[in-house]
């Protein structure tokens, strides 16, 4: 009994929650056929994606096949998948094997992600009717596969860097060092004043360096107009040497 309790306790302790700002618009879409719907793609990886309808309900059920075309800033990719979980307006789908190959990896390559990165911190406020926390200095987002949050202390020094790269999570925190994990769930926590998502991550017992390589490759491609070169170098140092 003690051993079983310790295993449960140990597993529980590896699950951590984070509340992170949510950008309320999505520019990656999936146009499904039969029945026809245009879904927003809230998360995507080479193995599957999470879809949502801004208005209305879908008619799909667990295990149903779904096919259609991904649209992303002029890029298109046709996929077929199966529904693995669902609510009235949201779906989690797993790509058929033929889609989880080199073609999907090309669609989600570092160059495409970097090209579609948007500096949300530059447009919040007057240009976009969203508020971001005062300690969030940089917020970069590529619809679906990647988000980067760079936080500061009150004195302006960096306090935390958080990267969500597809299903992977990377976090460096001042005084705590580097940790990695993977996303287990995400749910909206919107209020009238703020858009937020609650993430649950399963943290790795040791830092998984494989989860950082692809993120580092993308960071090197981001425009200096969006993220200064010295900030990129700071993040890369933390990813490489923590």
Coordinates of C-alpha atoms in Angstrom, one line a residue:
X1 CA 0.0 0.0 0.0
X2 CA 2.8 2.4 0.9
X3 CA 4.6 1.7 -2.4
X4 CA 1.3 2.3 -4.4
X5 CA 0.7 5.5 -2.5
X6 CA 4.2 6.7 -3.2
X7 CA 3.9 6.0 -6.9
X8 CA 0.6 7.9 -7.1
X9 CA 2.1 10.8 -5.1
X10 CA 5.2 10.8 -7.3
X11 CA 3.1 10.9 -10.5
X12 CA 1.0 13.7 -9.1
X13 CA 4.0 15.8 -8.2
X14 CA 5.2 15.7 -11.8
X15 CA 2.0 17.5 -13.0
X16 CA 2.2 21.2 -12.9
X17 CA -0.3 24.0 -13.8
X18 CA 0.4 27.3 -15.5
X19 CA -1.9 30.2 -16.3
X20 CA -0.7 31.9 -19.5
X21 CA -2.2 34.7 -21.5
X22 CA -4.3 33.6 -24.5
X23 CA -4.3 35.4 -27.8
X24 CA -8.0 35.4 -28.8
X25 CA -7.5 35.2 -32.6
X26 CA -6.2 32.4 -34.8
X27 CA -4.9 32.6 -38.3
X28 CA -4.3 28.9 -38.9
X29 CA -7.5 27.2 -40.0
X30 CA -8.7 23.7 -41.0
X31 CA -11.4 23.5 -43.7
X32 CA -13.1 20.2 -43.2
X33 CA -15.2 18.4 -45.8
X34 CA -18.3 16.2 -45.2
X35 CA -19.7 17.9 -43.1
X36 CA -18.1 21.2 -44.0
X37 CA -16.8 23.4 -41.1
X38 CA -13.9 25.9 -40.8
X39 CA -12.1 25.2 -37.6
X40 CA -9.5 27.3 -35.8
X41 CA -6.4 25.3 -35.0
X42 CA -5.5 26.0 -31.4
X43 CA -2.7 23.4 -31.2
X44 CA -0.9 21.3 -33.7
X45 CA 2.0 18.8 -33.9
X46 CA 3.2 16.3 -36.5
X47 CA 0.8 13.7 -34.9
X48 CA -2.4 15.6 -34.4
X49 CA -4.2 18.9 -33.7
X50 CA -6.8 20.6 -31.5
X51 CA -9.6 22.3 -33.3
X52 CA -12.3 24.7 -32.2
X53 CA -15.4 26.4 -33.7
X54 CA -15.9 30.0 -32.9
X55 CA -19.6 29.7 -33.5
X56 CA -21.9 26.7 -33.8
X57 CA -21.5 23.0 -33.1
X58 CA -20.0 20.2 -35.1
X59 CA -21.8 16.8 -35.9
X60 CA -18.7 14.6 -35.3
X61 CA -18.4 11.7 -32.8
X62 CA -15.5 9.9 -31.2
X63 CA -13.7 7.7 -33.8
X64 CA -15.1 9.5 -36.8
X65 CA -12.8 10.1 -39.8
X66 CA -12.2 13.7 -40.7
X67 CA -10.4 15.2 -43.7
X68 CA -9.7 18.6 -45.1
X69 CA -7.1 21.2 -45.7
X70 CA -4.9 23.2 -43.3
X71 CA -4.5 26.9 -44.3
X72 CA -1.7 29.0 -42.8
X73 CA -0.7 32.3 -44.3
X74 CA -0.7 31.1 -47.8
X75 CA 0.5 27.6 -47.0
X76 CA -1.8 24.6 -47.5
X77 CA -1.6 21.0 -46.5
X78 CA -4.3 18.2 -46.9
X79 CA -4.7 15.8 -44.0
X80 CA -6.9 13.0 -42.9
X81 CA -7.4 12.2 -39.2
X82 CA -9.6 10.5 -36.6
X83 CA -11.5 12.2 -33.7
X84 CA -9.9 11.2 -30.3
X85 CA -11.8 13.5 -28.0
X86 CA -14.5 16.1 -28.4
X87 CA -16.9 18.7 -26.9
X88 CA -19.7 20.5 -28.6
X89 CA -17.4 23.0 -30.2
X90 CA -13.9 21.5 -29.9
X91 CA -12.1 18.4 -31.2
X92 CA -8.8 16.6 -30.7
X93 CA -7.8 14.7 -33.7
X94 CA -5.0 12.3 -34.5
X95 CA -3.5 12.3 -38.0
X96 CA -3.6 9.1 -40.0
X97 CA -0.1 7.6 -40.3
X98 CA 0.4 8.8 -43.9
X99 CA 0.1 12.4 -42.7
X100 CA 2.5 12.1 -39.7
X101 CA 5.5 11.9 -42.0
X102 CA 8.0 14.1 -43.8
X103 CA 5.3 16.1 -45.5
X104 CA 3.8 17.2 -42.2
X105 CA 7.3 17.9 -40.8
X106 CA 7.9 20.1 -43.9
X107 CA 4.6 22.0 -43.2
X108 CA 5.7 22.6 -39.6
X109 CA 9.4 23.2 -40.4
X110 CA 11.4 25.8 -38.5
X111 CA 11.4 28.2 -41.4
X112 CA 7.6 28.2 -41.7
X113 CA 7.1 28.6 -38.0
X114 CA 9.6 31.5 -37.8
X115 CA 8.0 33.2 -40.8
X116 CA 4.6 33.1 -39.1
X117 CA 5.8 34.3 -35.7
X118 CA 3.8 37.4 -34.6
X119 CA 5.0 39.8 -31.8
X120 CA 1.9 40.1 -29.7
X121 CA 3.6 42.4 -27.3
X122 CA 3.9 45.0 -30.0
X123 CA 0.3 45.1 -30.9
X124 CA -1.5 44.7 -27.6
X125 CA -3.5 47.7 -26.4
X126 CA -4.6 50.1 -29.0
X127 CA -4.0 47.9 -32.1
X128 CA -5.5 44.8 -30.5
X129 CA -8.1 44.9 -27.8
X130 CA -6.2 42.7 -25.4
X131 CA -4.3 43.4 -22.3
X132 CA -1.1 41.6 -21.3
X133 CA 0.5 41.5 -17.9
X134 CA 3.0 44.3 -17.2
X135 CA 5.8 41.9 -16.4
X136 CA 5.4 40.1 -19.8
X137 CA 8.1 41.9 -21.9
X138 CA 8.0 39.7 -25.0
X139 CA 5.2 37.5 -26.3
X140 CA 5.7 35.7 -29.6
X141 CA 3.1 33.5 -31.2
X142 CA 3.0 31.3 -34.3
X143 CA -0.6 30.1 -34.7
X144 CA -0.8 26.5 -33.5
X145 CA 2.8 25.2 -33.0
X146 CA 4.7 27.7 -30.9
X147 CA 4.5 30.5 -28.3
X148 CA 7.3 32.2 -26.4
X149 CA 6.8 34.2 -23.2
X150 CA 9.6 36.3 -21.7
X151 CA 8.9 37.8 -18.2
X152 CA 10.9 40.3 -16.2
X153 CA 11.4 41.3 -12.6
X154 CA 10.4 44.8 -11.4
X155 CA 14.0 45.9 -12.1
X156 CA 13.7 44.9 -15.7
X157 CA 16.0 41.8 -15.4
X158 CA 14.6 38.6 -17.0
X159 CA 12.7 36.4 -14.5
X160 CA 11.3 33.6 -16.6
X161 CA 11.2 32.2 -20.1
X162 CA 8.4 29.8 -21.2
X163 CA 8.2 28.1 -24.6
X164 CA 5.4 25.9 -25.8
X165 CA 6.6 24.1 -28.9
X166 CA 3.9 21.8 -30.2
X167 CA 3.3 19.3 -27.3
X168 CA 6.6 20.2 -25.6
X169 CA 7.1 22.7 -22.7
X170 CA 10.3 24.4 -21.8
X171 CA 10.7 26.8 -18.8
X172 CA 13.7 28.7 -17.4
X173 CA 13.1 30.5 -14.1
X174 CA 15.6 32.8 -12.4
X175 CA 16.9 31.0 -9.3
X176 CA 15.2 27.7 -10.3
X177 CA 17.0 26.8 -13.6
X178 CA 15.6 24.9 -16.5
X179 CA 12.9 22.3 -16.7
X180 CA 11.0 20.6 -19.5
X181 CA 7.8 18.7 -19.9
X182 CA 4.8 18.0 -22.2
X183 CA 1.3 19.4 -22.4
X184 CA -1.4 17.1 -21.0
X185 CA -4.4 19.5 -21.2
X186 CA -5.4 23.1 -21.9
X187 CA -8.6 24.9 -21.1
X188 CA -9.9 28.4 -21.4
X189 CA -10.1 30.5 -18.2
X190 CA -11.5 33.7 -19.8
X191 CA -12.9 36.4 -17.6
X192 CA -14.5 39.7 -18.8
X193 CA -11.1 41.4 -18.4
X194 CA -8.5 38.9 -19.5
X195 CA -8.0 35.9 -21.8
X196 CA -6.1 33.1 -20.2
X197 CA -5.5 29.4 -20.7
X198 CA -4.8 26.9 -17.9
X199 CA -2.2 24.4 -19.0
X200 CA -1.4 21.1 -17.2
X201 CA 2.1 19.9 -18.0
X202 CA 3.7 16.6 -17.1
X203 CA 7.2 17.6 -16.1
X204 CA 10.3 15.5 -17.0
X205 CA 12.3 14.1 -14.1
X206 CA 15.4 15.4 -15.9
X207 CA 15.8 18.1 -18.5
X208 CA 15.1 16.6 -22.0
X209 CA 17.6 18.3 -24.3
X210 CA 15.8 17.0 -27.4
X211 CA 12.9 19.3 -26.6
X212 CA 15.1 22.3 -26.8
X213 CA 16.9 21.8 -30.1
X214 CA 14.0 22.6 -32.4
X215 CA 13.0 25.7 -30.3
X216 CA 16.5 27.0 -30.5
X217 CA 16.6 26.5 -34.2
X218 CA 13.5 28.7 -34.6
X219 CA 14.6 31.3 -32.2
X220 CA 17.7 31.9 -34.3
X221 CA 15.4 32.7 -37.3
X222 CA 13.2 35.2 -35.6
X223 CA 13.4 38.8 -36.8
X224 CA 15.4 41.2 -34.5
X225 CA 12.4 43.6 -34.9
X226 CA 10.4 41.1 -32.9
X227 CA 12.9 39.8 -30.4
X228 CA 16.3 41.6 -29.9
X229 CA 19.4 39.6 -30.7
X230 CA 20.7 39.9 -27.2
X231 CA 17.5 38.5 -25.8
X232 CA 17.7 35.5 -28.2
X233 CA 21.3 34.9 -27.1
X234 CA 20.2 35.1 -23.5
X235 CA 17.5 32.5 -24.0
X236 CA 19.8 30.2 -26.1
X237 CA 22.5 30.4 -23.3
X238 CA 19.8 29.3 -20.7
X239 CA 18.7 26.5 -23.0
X240 CA 22.2 25.2 -23.6
X241 CA 23.9 25.7 -20.3
X242 CA 21.3 25.5 -17.5

